[in-house]
Coordinates of C-alpha atoms and ligand atoms in Angstrom, one line a residue:
M46 CA -23.9 -22.6 135.5
S47 CA -22.5 -25.7 137.2
L48 CA -21.9 -25.6 140.7
K49 CA -18.2 -26.6 139.9
N50 CA -18.0 -23.2 138.0
I51 CA -19.8 -21.3 140.6
L52 CA -17.2 -22.6 143.2
L53 CA -14.2 -21.6 141.1
R54 CA -15.7 -18.1 140.6
T55 CA -16.6 -17.5 144.2
I56 CA -13.3 -18.9 145.6
S57 CA -11.4 -15.6 144.7
Q58 CA -14.4 -13.7 146.0
K59 CA -14.5 -15.7 149.2
N60 CA -10.7 -15.0 149.8
K61 CA -11.3 -11.2 149.6
F62 CA -14.1 -11.4 152.0
I63 CA -12.4 -13.5 154.4
S64 CA -9.5 -11.1 154.4
L65 CA -12.0 -8.4 155.4
T66 CA -13.7 -10.4 158.0
A67 CA -13.1 -11.6 161.5
S68 CA -11.6 -15.0 160.5
A69 CA -7.9 -14.5 160.5
V70 CA -6.7 -12.6 163.4
K71 CA -8.2 -11.3 166.5
V72 CA -7.1 -8.3 168.3
S73 CA -4.9 -9.2 171.1
N74 CA -6.0 -8.7 174.6
E75 CA -3.2 -6.2 175.2
E76 CA -4.6 -4.0 172.4
Q77 CA -8.0 -4.2 173.8
Y78 CA -6.8 -3.4 177.2
S79 CA -5.2 -0.3 176.0
H80 CA -7.6 0.8 173.4
G81 CA -11.0 -0.5 174.4
Q82 CA -12.2 -1.2 171.0
Q83 CA -14.1 -4.4 171.8
N84 CA -17.3 -2.7 172.7
K85 CA -20.2 -3.2 170.0
N86 CA -21.6 0.2 170.1
Y87 CA -20.1 1.9 167.2
S88 CA -22.5 4.3 165.6
Y89 CA -21.7 3.5 162.1
K90 CA -24.3 3.2 159.5
R91 CA -25.3 -0.2 158.8
R92 CA -24.5 -1.3 155.3
T93 CA -27.4 -2.1 153.2
V94 CA -26.8 -4.4 150.3
A95 CA -29.3 -4.4 147.6
T96 CA -27.7 -7.1 145.3
A97 CA -29.0 -10.2 146.7
L98 CA -32.5 -11.2 146.0
F99 CA -34.3 -13.1 148.7
S100 CA -37.7 -14.9 147.6
S101 CA -39.9 -15.4 150.6
V102 CA -41.9 -17.7 148.3
I103 CA -39.0 -20.3 148.3
V104 CA -38.2 -19.7 151.9
G105 CA -41.8 -20.4 152.7
T106 CA -41.8 -23.6 150.7
V107 CA -38.7 -25.0 152.2
L108 CA -39.8 -23.9 155.7
A109 CA -43.1 -25.6 155.4
E110 CA -41.1 -28.9 154.5
K111 CA -38.4 -28.5 157.0
S112 CA -39.6 -26.9 160.2
D113 CA -42.4 -29.3 160.9
K114 CA -40.5 -30.8 163.8
N115 CA -40.0 -27.3 165.4
K116 CA -43.8 -26.7 165.1
K117 CA -44.4 -30.0 166.7
K118 CA -42.2 -29.3 169.5
R119 CA -43.6 -25.9 170.2
K120 CA -47.1 -27.5 170.2
T121 CA -46.1 -30.2 172.9
G122 CA -44.7 -27.3 175.0
E123 CA -41.1 -28.3 174.7
K124 CA -38.5 -25.7 175.0
T125 CA -37.6 -24.3 171.6
L126 CA -33.8 -23.3 171.5
Q127 CA -32.5 -20.1 170.0
A128 CA -30.8 -20.4 166.7
G129 CA -27.0 -21.1 167.4
E130 CA -27.5 -22.1 170.9
K131 CA -25.5 -25.0 172.3
R132 CA -27.2 -28.5 172.1
S133 CA -25.8 -31.2 174.5
D134 CA -27.5 -33.8 172.3
L135 CA -25.2 -33.2 169.3
P136 CA -21.5 -33.9 168.7
T137 CA -18.8 -31.2 168.6
F138 CA -16.8 -30.2 165.6
R139 CA -13.4 -28.1 165.3
A140 CA -13.5 -25.2 162.8
E141 CA -10.9 -27.1 160.9
E142 CA -13.4 -30.0 160.3
V143 CA -16.2 -27.8 159.3
G144 CA -14.0 -25.9 156.9
K145 CA -13.5 -29.1 154.7
H146 CA -17.3 -29.1 153.9
D147 CA -17.1 -26.3 151.4
N148 CA -18.3 -28.0 148.2
E149 CA -21.6 -29.2 146.5
E150 CA -21.0 -32.6 148.0
S151 CA -21.1 -31.6 151.4
F152 CA -21.6 -28.0 152.5
W153 CA -21.5 -27.2 156.0
V154 CA -21.8 -23.6 157.9
T155 CA -21.8 -22.4 161.3
Y156 CA -23.7 -19.9 163.4
K157 CA -22.7 -19.0 166.8
N158 CA -22.4 -22.4 168.6
G159 CA -24.3 -24.2 165.7
V160 CA -22.8 -26.5 162.9
Y161 CA -25.3 -27.0 159.9
D162 CA -25.3 -29.4 156.9
V163 CA -27.0 -27.3 154.5
T164 CA -26.0 -29.4 151.2
S165 CA -29.6 -30.2 150.5
F166 CA -30.6 -26.7 150.7
L167 CA -28.2 -25.4 148.1
P168 CA -30.2 -25.6 145.2
S169 CA -33.0 -23.8 146.7
H170 CA -31.1 -21.0 148.3
P171 CA -32.9 -17.8 147.2
G172 CA -29.7 -15.7 146.8
G173 CA -28.3 -18.4 144.5
E174 CA -24.6 -19.0 144.2
Q175 CA -23.9 -16.3 147.0
I176 CA -24.1 -18.9 149.4
M177 CA -21.2 -20.7 148.3
N178 CA -19.1 -18.0 149.8
A179 CA -19.9 -19.2 153.3
G180 CA -18.7 -22.9 152.6
G181 CA -17.2 -24.2 155.8
L182 CA -17.4 -21.0 157.5
S183 CA -19.6 -19.0 159.9
I184 CA -22.6 -17.4 157.9
E185 CA -22.7 -14.5 160.4
P186 CA -20.3 -12.1 158.5
F187 CA -22.4 -12.7 155.5
W188 CA -25.8 -12.2 157.1
N189 CA -24.6 -9.1 158.7
V190 CA -24.1 -7.8 155.2
Y191 CA -27.2 -9.4 153.6
G192 CA -29.6 -8.4 156.8
M193 CA -32.6 -10.0 155.1
H194 CA -31.7 -13.3 156.7
K195 CA -32.1 -12.0 160.2
T196 CA -35.8 -13.2 160.5
E197 CA -37.4 -16.0 162.8
E198 CA -38.1 -18.1 159.7
V199 CA -34.8 -18.2 158.4
Y200 CA -33.2 -18.9 162.0
A201 CA -35.8 -21.8 162.3
L202 CA -34.8 -23.1 158.6
L203 CA -31.3 -22.9 159.5
E204 CA -31.8 -24.8 163.1
S205 CA -33.5 -27.5 161.1
F206 CA -30.1 -28.5 159.4
R207 CA -28.5 -28.6 162.6
I208 CA -25.8 -31.5 163.0
G209 CA -23.6 -30.3 165.8
N210 CA -21.9 -27.7 168.0
L211 CA -18.9 -25.7 167.0
H212 CA -15.8 -26.2 169.5
E213 CA -16.0 -23.5 172.1
D214 CA -12.5 -22.2 171.3
D215 CA -13.4 -21.8 167.6
I216 CA -16.5 -19.6 168.0
V217 CA -15.6 -16.0 166.9
D218 CA -17.6 -13.0 167.9
H219 CA -19.3 -11.6 164.6
T220 CA -21.5 -9.0 166.0
D221 CA -19.5 -6.1 164.9
D222 CA -18.7 -7.4 161.5
E223 CA -20.8 -4.7 159.9
L224 CA -18.2 -2.0 161.0
W225 CA -15.4 -3.7 159.0
V226 CA -17.0 -4.8 155.6
K227 CA -16.1 -1.3 154.1
E228 CA -12.4 -1.7 155.1
P229 CA -10.2 -0.9 152.0
A230 CA -8.7 -3.6 150.0
R231 CA -5.1 -4.4 151.2
D232 CA -1.8 -5.7 149.6
K233 CA -1.6 -9.3 150.2
R234 CA 2.2 -8.9 150.8
L235 CA 1.5 -7.2 154.2
I236 CA 2.3 -9.1 157.3
V237 CA -1.1 -8.9 159.0
K238 CA -0.8 -8.5 162.9
T239 CA -4.5 -7.9 163.7
A240 CA -7.4 -7.9 161.1
K241 CA -9.8 -5.8 163.1
P242 CA -8.5 -3.2 163.6
F243 CA -6.2 -3.5 160.7
N244 CA -2.5 -3.6 161.5
A245 CA 0.1 -4.7 159.2
E246 CA 3.9 -4.3 158.7
I247 CA 5.8 -4.4 155.7
P248 CA 8.0 -7.5 155.1
P249 CA 11.7 -6.6 155.7
K250 CA 13.0 -7.4 152.1
L251 CA 10.4 -5.0 150.6
Q252 CA 11.4 -2.3 153.0
I253 CA 14.7 -2.1 151.6
A254 CA 13.5 -2.7 147.8
Y255 CA 12.4 0.9 147.6
F256 CA 13.7 4.2 148.9
D257 CA 10.2 5.5 149.1
T258 CA 7.8 2.9 150.0
P259 CA 5.0 2.2 147.6
N260 CA 1.7 3.3 149.1
E261 CA 0.3 -0.2 149.0
L262 CA 3.3 -1.7 151.1
F263 CA 3.4 1.2 153.7
Y264 CA 2.8 -0.4 157.1
V265 CA -0.8 0.3 158.5
R266 CA -1.7 1.0 162.1
Q267 CA -5.3 1.6 163.0
H268 CA -7.1 1.8 166.3
M269 CA -10.6 1.6 164.8
P270 CA -12.4 1.0 161.5
V271 CA -11.3 3.2 158.6
P272 CA -13.7 6.2 158.3
E273 CA -15.4 6.9 154.9
L274 CA -14.8 10.3 153.8
D275 CA -14.9 12.5 150.7
Q276 CA -12.4 15.0 149.7
S277 CA -15.0 17.4 148.3
S278 CA -17.1 17.7 151.4
H279 CA -14.3 17.1 153.9
R280 CA -13.7 20.1 156.3
V281 CA -11.1 20.7 159.0
T282 CA -11.8 23.3 161.7
V283 CA -9.0 25.1 163.4
I284 CA -10.0 26.1 166.9
V285 CA -7.9 28.5 169.1
K286 CA -8.7 28.7 172.7
N287 CA -7.2 31.9 174.1
G288 CA -9.5 33.4 176.7
T289 CA -12.2 33.4 173.8
V290 CA -12.7 30.6 171.5
R291 CA -12.1 31.2 167.7
S292 CA -12.8 28.8 165.0
K293 CA -12.2 28.8 161.3
E294 CA -13.3 26.0 158.9
F295 CA -11.4 24.9 155.9
S296 CA -12.3 22.9 152.8
L297 CA -9.4 21.2 151.1
Q298 CA -9.7 23.7 148.3
Q299 CA -9.4 26.5 150.7
L300 CA -6.3 24.6 152.3
S301 CA -4.7 24.5 149.0
M302 CA -4.3 28.3 148.9
F303 CA -1.5 28.2 151.5
P304 CA 2.0 27.6 149.8
K305 CA 2.5 24.0 148.7
A306 CA 5.1 22.1 150.9
T307 CA 6.7 18.9 150.2
V308 CA 8.5 16.7 152.9
R309 CA 10.1 13.4 152.7
A310 CA 9.4 11.6 156.0
A311 CA 9.5 8.2 157.3
L312 CA 6.8 7.4 159.7
M313 CA 7.7 4.9 162.5
C314 CA 5.4 3.8 165.2
A315 CA 6.7 4.1 168.7
G316 CA 6.2 0.3 169.1
N317 CA 8.4 -0.7 166.1
R318 CA 10.7 -3.6 167.1
R319 CA 8.6 -4.3 170.1
S320 CA 8.7 -8.1 169.5
E321 CA 12.6 -8.0 170.3
M322 CA 12.1 -6.4 173.5
N323 CA 9.2 -8.8 174.3
E324 CA 11.4 -11.8 173.4
Q325 CA 14.7 -10.8 174.8
V326 CA 13.7 -9.5 178.1
K327 CA 10.2 -9.9 179.4
P328 CA 6.6 -9.5 178.1
V329 CA 5.2 -6.2 177.0
K330 CA 1.8 -5.0 176.2
G331 CA 1.1 -4.1 172.5
I332 CA 1.1 -5.3 169.0
S333 CA 4.2 -7.5 168.5
W334 CA 5.7 -5.5 165.5
Q335 CA 9.1 -6.9 164.2
G336 CA 10.9 -4.2 162.4
G337 CA 8.3 -3.5 159.8
A338 CA 6.5 -0.6 161.4
I339 CA 8.3 1.9 159.5
S340 CA 8.1 3.2 155.9
N341 CA 9.2 6.1 154.1
A342 CA 7.4 8.5 151.7
V343 CA 7.0 11.8 150.2
W344 CA 4.2 13.8 151.6
E345 CA 2.7 16.9 150.0
G346 CA 0.3 19.4 151.5
V347 CA 0.8 22.9 153.3
Y348 CA 2.6 23.9 156.6
L349 CA 0.6 23.4 159.7
R350 CA 2.5 26.5 160.7
D351 CA 1.3 28.6 157.9
V352 CA -2.3 27.7 158.8
L353 CA -1.8 28.4 162.5
V354 CA -0.3 31.7 161.9
Y355 CA -3.0 32.7 159.5
C356 CA -5.6 31.7 162.2
G357 CA -4.1 34.3 164.4
V358 CA -2.2 31.9 166.9
D359 CA 0.0 33.9 169.2
T360 CA 3.7 32.7 168.0
Q361 CA 5.3 34.4 170.9
N362 CA 3.6 32.9 174.0
T363 CA 3.8 29.4 173.1
V364 CA 5.1 27.8 176.4
G365 CA 2.7 25.6 178.0
K366 CA 0.4 25.3 175.0
H367 CA -0.5 22.4 172.8
V368 CA -1.9 21.6 169.4
I369 CA -4.6 19.0 169.5
F370 CA -5.3 16.8 166.4
T371 CA -8.5 15.1 166.1
G372 CA -9.3 12.4 163.4
S373 CA -12.7 11.4 162.1
D374 CA -12.3 7.7 163.4
I375 CA -14.2 7.0 166.5
D376 CA -14.1 4.3 169.3
A377 CA -16.8 2.3 170.7
T378 CA -17.6 5.0 173.3
G379 CA -18.0 7.5 170.5
V380 CA -14.8 9.1 171.3
N381 CA -12.8 10.5 168.3
F382 CA -9.1 9.4 167.9
S383 CA -7.0 12.3 169.2
T384 CA -3.5 13.2 170.3
S385 CA -1.4 16.5 170.7
I386 CA 2.0 18.2 170.5
P387 CA 3.4 21.1 172.1
L388 CA 2.6 24.4 170.4
D389 CA 6.4 25.2 170.2
Q390 CA 7.0 22.1 168.2
A391 CA 4.1 22.8 166.0
L392 CA 5.3 26.3 165.2
N393 CA 9.1 25.2 164.6
P394 CA 9.9 26.0 161.0
N395 CA 12.4 23.1 161.0
G396 CA 9.7 20.9 162.2
R397 CA 8.2 21.0 158.7
I398 CA 4.8 19.7 159.9
L399 CA 2.4 19.3 157.3
L400 CA -1.5 19.0 156.7
A401 CA -0.8 16.4 154.1
T402 CA -3.4 15.4 151.1
R403 CA -0.9 13.4 149.0
M404 CA 1.5 10.5 149.4
N405 CA 4.2 9.8 147.0
G406 CA 2.6 11.8 144.3
R407 CA -0.9 10.3 144.8
P408 CA -3.9 11.2 147.0
L409 CA -3.7 9.8 150.5
P410 CA -5.0 6.1 150.5
P411 CA -7.9 5.6 152.8
D412 CA -5.8 3.4 155.3
H413 CA -3.2 6.3 155.3
G414 CA -5.6 9.2 156.3
Y415 CA -7.6 10.2 153.0
P416 CA -8.3 12.8 152.5
L417 CA -6.3 14.7 155.0
R418 CA -3.7 13.8 157.6
V419 CA -1.2 15.5 159.9
I420 CA 2.4 14.6 159.2
V421 CA 4.7 15.4 162.2
P422 CA 8.0 14.4 160.7
G423 CA 10.6 12.9 163.4
A424 CA 7.9 12.4 166.0
P425 CA 6.4 8.9 166.8
A426 CA 3.9 8.3 164.1
V427 CA 0.9 8.4 166.5
R428 CA 1.2 12.2 166.3
S429 CA 0.4 12.0 162.7
V430 CA -3.2 11.9 163.1
K431 CA -5.3 10.6 159.9
W432 CA -8.5 11.7 158.7
L433 CA -7.9 15.0 160.3
E434 CA -11.0 16.7 161.4
S435 CA -9.8 19.5 163.8
I436 CA -6.8 21.2 165.1
T437 CA -7.2 22.9 168.6
V438 CA -4.7 25.3 170.2
S439 CA -5.1 24.8 173.8
H440 CA -3.6 25.1 177.3
D441 CA -4.3 21.3 177.7
E442 CA -2.8 18.4 176.1
S443 CA -5.3 16.0 174.3
S444 CA -7.4 14.5 176.9
S445 CA -7.9 11.2 174.9
H446 CA -7.1 7.9 176.0
W447 CA -4.3 7.6 173.4
H448 CA -2.7 10.7 174.5
Q449 CA -3.1 10.1 178.4
K450 CA -2.6 6.5 178.7
D451 CA -0.2 5.4 175.8
Y452 CA 2.8 6.6 174.2
R453 CA 4.6 7.7 177.3
S454 CA 8.2 7.0 178.8
F455 CA 8.9 4.9 181.7
N456 CA 12.0 3.2 183.1
A457 CA 12.6 -0.6 183.1
S458 CA 11.6 -0.9 186.8
K459 CA 8.0 0.6 186.3
T460 CA 5.3 -1.9 186.4
W461 CA 1.5 -1.5 185.4
E462 CA 0.9 -1.1 189.1
T463 CA 3.5 1.6 189.8
A464 CA 3.5 3.6 186.5
D465 CA 2.0 7.0 186.8
F466 CA 0.8 7.9 183.2
A467 CA -0.1 11.3 184.2
S468 CA 3.5 12.5 185.2
A469 CA 5.3 10.4 182.7
P470 CA 6.5 12.4 179.7
P471 CA 4.6 11.9 176.4
I472 CA 6.9 10.7 173.6
Y473 CA 7.3 13.5 171.0
S474 CA 10.4 12.6 169.2
L475 CA 12.3 9.3 168.3
P476 CA 15.6 7.9 169.3
V477 CA 18.0 6.4 166.7
T478 CA 17.4 3.0 165.5
S479 CA 18.2 0.4 162.7
A480 CA 17.4 -3.1 161.6
I481 CA 18.7 -5.7 159.3
C482 CA 16.3 -6.4 156.6
D483 CA 18.4 -8.8 154.4
P484 CA 19.3 -11.5 155.5
A485 CA 16.6 -12.3 158.1
H486 CA 17.3 -14.1 161.3
G487 CA 17.7 -17.7 160.6
D488 CA 18.3 -17.5 156.7
T489 CA 21.0 -19.1 154.8
V490 CA 23.2 -16.8 152.9
A491 CA 25.5 -17.0 150.0
V492 CA 29.2 -15.9 150.1
S493 CA 30.4 -13.8 147.2
N494 CA 34.0 -13.3 146.8
G495 CA 34.5 -13.8 150.7
F496 CA 31.8 -11.4 151.7
V497 CA 28.3 -11.5 152.8
E498 CA 26.1 -8.4 151.9
V499 CA 23.9 -7.2 154.7
R500 CA 21.3 -4.6 154.0
G501 CA 18.7 -2.6 156.3
Y502 CA 17.5 0.8 157.2
A503 CA 18.2 3.3 159.9
Y504 CA 16.4 6.3 161.2
S505 CA 16.3 8.8 163.8
G506 CA 13.6 11.3 165.1
G507 CA 13.8 15.0 165.6
G508 CA 15.2 16.0 162.4
A509 CA 18.6 14.2 163.0
K510 CA 20.2 12.5 160.0
I511 CA 22.0 9.2 160.2
L512 CA 25.8 9.6 159.9
R513 CA 26.8 6.0 160.2
V514 CA 25.7 2.3 160.4
D515 CA 28.1 -0.3 161.8
V516 CA 27.7 -3.9 161.6
S517 CA 29.7 -6.3 164.1
P518 CA 30.3 -9.9 162.9
D519 CA 31.6 -10.9 166.3
C520 CA 29.4 -9.7 169.0
G521 CA 31.0 -6.2 169.3
K522 CA 34.7 -7.0 169.2
T523 CA 35.0 -5.4 165.7
W524 CA 32.5 -3.1 163.7
I525 CA 32.4 -2.8 159.9
Q526 CA 31.0 0.5 158.7
A527 CA 28.2 0.2 156.1
E528 CA 29.7 1.5 152.9
E529 CA 26.6 2.4 150.9
M530 CA 24.1 4.7 152.4
Q531 CA 21.1 6.0 150.7
S532 CA 19.4 9.1 152.2
D533 CA 17.5 12.3 151.5
D534 CA 19.9 15.4 151.2
A535 CA 17.9 17.5 153.5
P536 CA 20.1 19.2 156.1
P537 CA 20.4 17.9 159.8
Q538 CA 17.6 19.5 161.8
Q539 CA 15.4 19.0 159.0
H540 CA 16.2 15.4 158.0
Y541 CA 13.2 13.1 158.3
G542 CA 13.6 10.4 155.7
W543 CA 15.0 7.0 156.6
T544 CA 18.6 5.8 155.4
L545 CA 18.9 2.6 153.6
W546 CA 22.4 1.0 154.1
T547 CA 24.5 -2.0 152.7
A548 CA 27.4 -3.4 154.6
R549 CA 29.7 -6.1 153.2
I550 CA 31.0 -8.5 156.0
P551 CA 34.1 -10.8 155.4
V552 CA 33.5 -14.3 156.2
E553 CA 36.2 -17.1 156.7
R554 CA 36.5 -20.1 154.5
G555 CA 34.3 -22.8 156.0
Q556 CA 32.5 -20.5 158.4
R557 CA 29.0 -22.1 158.9
E558 CA 27.2 -19.4 161.1
L559 CA 27.3 -15.6 161.3
K560 CA 26.3 -13.6 164.2
L561 CA 25.3 -10.0 163.0
W562 CA 24.8 -6.9 165.3
A563 CA 23.8 -3.6 163.8
K564 CA 23.7 -0.2 165.4
A565 CA 23.3 3.5 163.9
T566 CA 24.7 6.8 164.9
D567 CA 22.7 10.0 164.1
S568 CA 23.7 13.6 163.5
N569 CA 23.6 14.3 167.4
F570 CA 26.2 11.6 167.8
N571 CA 23.6 9.7 169.6
T572 CA 23.9 6.0 169.0
Q573 CA 21.7 2.9 169.9
P574 CA 22.1 1.2 173.2
E575 CA 23.3 -2.4 173.2
R576 CA 20.8 -4.3 175.4
F577 CA 16.9 -4.3 175.5
E578 CA 17.1 -4.8 179.3
D579 CA 18.0 -1.4 180.0
I580 CA 15.4 0.2 177.9
W581 CA 12.6 -2.3 178.7
N582 CA 9.3 -0.6 179.4
I583 CA 5.8 -1.8 180.2
R584 CA 4.4 -0.7 176.7
G585 CA 7.5 -1.8 174.7
V586 CA 7.9 1.4 173.1
L587 CA 11.1 3.0 171.7
S588 CA 12.6 -0.4 171.4
N589 CA 15.8 0.5 169.8
A590 CA 18.7 -1.6 171.0
Y591 CA 21.2 -3.2 168.6
H592 CA 19.5 -5.3 166.1
K593 CA 21.1 -9.0 166.6
I594 CA 20.5 -11.8 164.3
K595 CA 22.2 -15.0 163.5
V596 CA 22.5 -16.6 160.0
Q597 CA 23.8 -19.9 158.2
I598 CA 26.4 -19.4 155.5
K599 CA 26.5 -21.4 152.3
H600 CA 29.9 -21.3 150.5
Ligands
MTE822 N1 -6.9 9.0 163.1 C1 -6.0 8.2 163.4 N2 -4.7 8.6 163.3 C2 -3.7 7.7 163.4 C3 -3.9 6.4 164.2 C4 -5.3 6.1 164.3 O1 -5.6 5.0 164.6 N3 -6.4 7.1 164.0 N4 -3.0 5.6 164.4 C5 -1.7 6.3 164.7 C6 -0.5 5.5 164.8 S1 -0.2 4.8 166.4 C7 0.5 5.1 163.9 S2 1.9 4.3 164.0 C8 0.3 5.9 162.5 C9 0.4 4.9 161.3 O2 0.2 5.6 160.1 P1 0.2 4.7 158.9 O3 -1.1 3.7 159.2 O4 -0.3 5.6 157.7 O5 1.3 3.9 158.5 O6 -0.9 6.6 162.4 C10 -1.3 7.3 163.6 N5 -2.4 8.1 163.3
MO823 MO1 2.0 3.8 166.4

């Protein structure tokens, strides 16, 4: 096979690999601050890959030829530099420049600070064409998978091809790559906010294209790598702490003995629309979600309430008690993801809380909690713990970082210095919100019969239903009610799906620009606040002010 063909074949592989590895997006400092996931001590099993052959014979030969210089250095007592260490005698290259050298004519790779021209090594690479995947890139993520490279000899061989230093700003830390190589494949249409952990929103025009969001387009919010679980061996333990501690373990098979339950529920991250608060008022900490951290699905499983009652939970004395949900994903310090809700809320039949195994008629995808997750409809999605491992009824809330130091409510004057997380109320429900999905801010829109069509979603937490969506074409002087509303027919108190809406806005002849404001009203007759200023908070949660955009008009 010619190198050209190899290249063509490997380009698609390479793209796949890149999307799973470090390159694209780094976790923002804010997120690291709040979730501490930058530590490298994850206890995941190292991935071993048996596919690549590595012939020490060939390496030996090449080494003998190429590392003469190094040996001489050692003999003369000169300090030998570690592989990838910075060398002041060599020029500096930007990653962009290195990236151009990804073909058989000129083939460069990087390793830590080092830039290497390994073009002449290509024909003798023991792993054959595999090396083409690393063209113009760091070889670290690849060597983290193909661990047989991590020997003195290979490092020395690499160093013999050294031509320069990688610019400091372009050096990416790959030491934890192996945690991420098993991440599931993701739909390319998702808008990636951070790659590790994977956080992505659904593009607005796809949000309104389906009432129930296809599983592969459902927004994804991870704090850690996705754990690998199996539905046949998975167990969930229910622990009831009530003076004595009793616990019961359930396989998924055993769980399926409870009456089957189906609920249509949108999940919305408490940080949805955070970017608007961030841009319109002042900076907040957190992933800069636009309006795409909400999606809608039909979930199947069994009611949490039924399982708790079966396990002997006292349904009368509920005040002051909590239900802690723990997932299988663990952070750098070995702590499992966990959060809790009040027991009262967990037992409320209207709450329709599920232990769900299916999403839109299919098993849960790994990204959404396979094989088991909680769905707490109408609550911020953080309470819907994925990869559910245990359920604990306790006098205490979850002690986890995610429960204690995040997803709590503060007023607009609280700062990171003055905010007291311990006394701030945890967010267990969601306020009414809406967003315009089509057109997008800045779009040029066509007029048809004197109208512009505007489409979006609206949603409210706690089982409230959307009653009305209003759009203003003149900064609030007049409001036009959306005429088409698509929603689930569940009654108020139990209404957990979102509403998709369409409004028709009249425009004048010759009008070039249109400002649009959208707000929704729910079945409690709560409506969105106008300004982000009044609801600003340090974490940028519950960012539900009017959605305001501006578009150009084409007649
Ligand atoms: N085990 C576990 N559950 C979790 C999370 C997580 O990181 N680990 N993230 C939570 C948050 S903050 C959100 S917004 C939702 C996102 O659910 P989705 O990825 O299925 O959209 O999952 C919640 N459940
Ligand atoms: Mo979230």
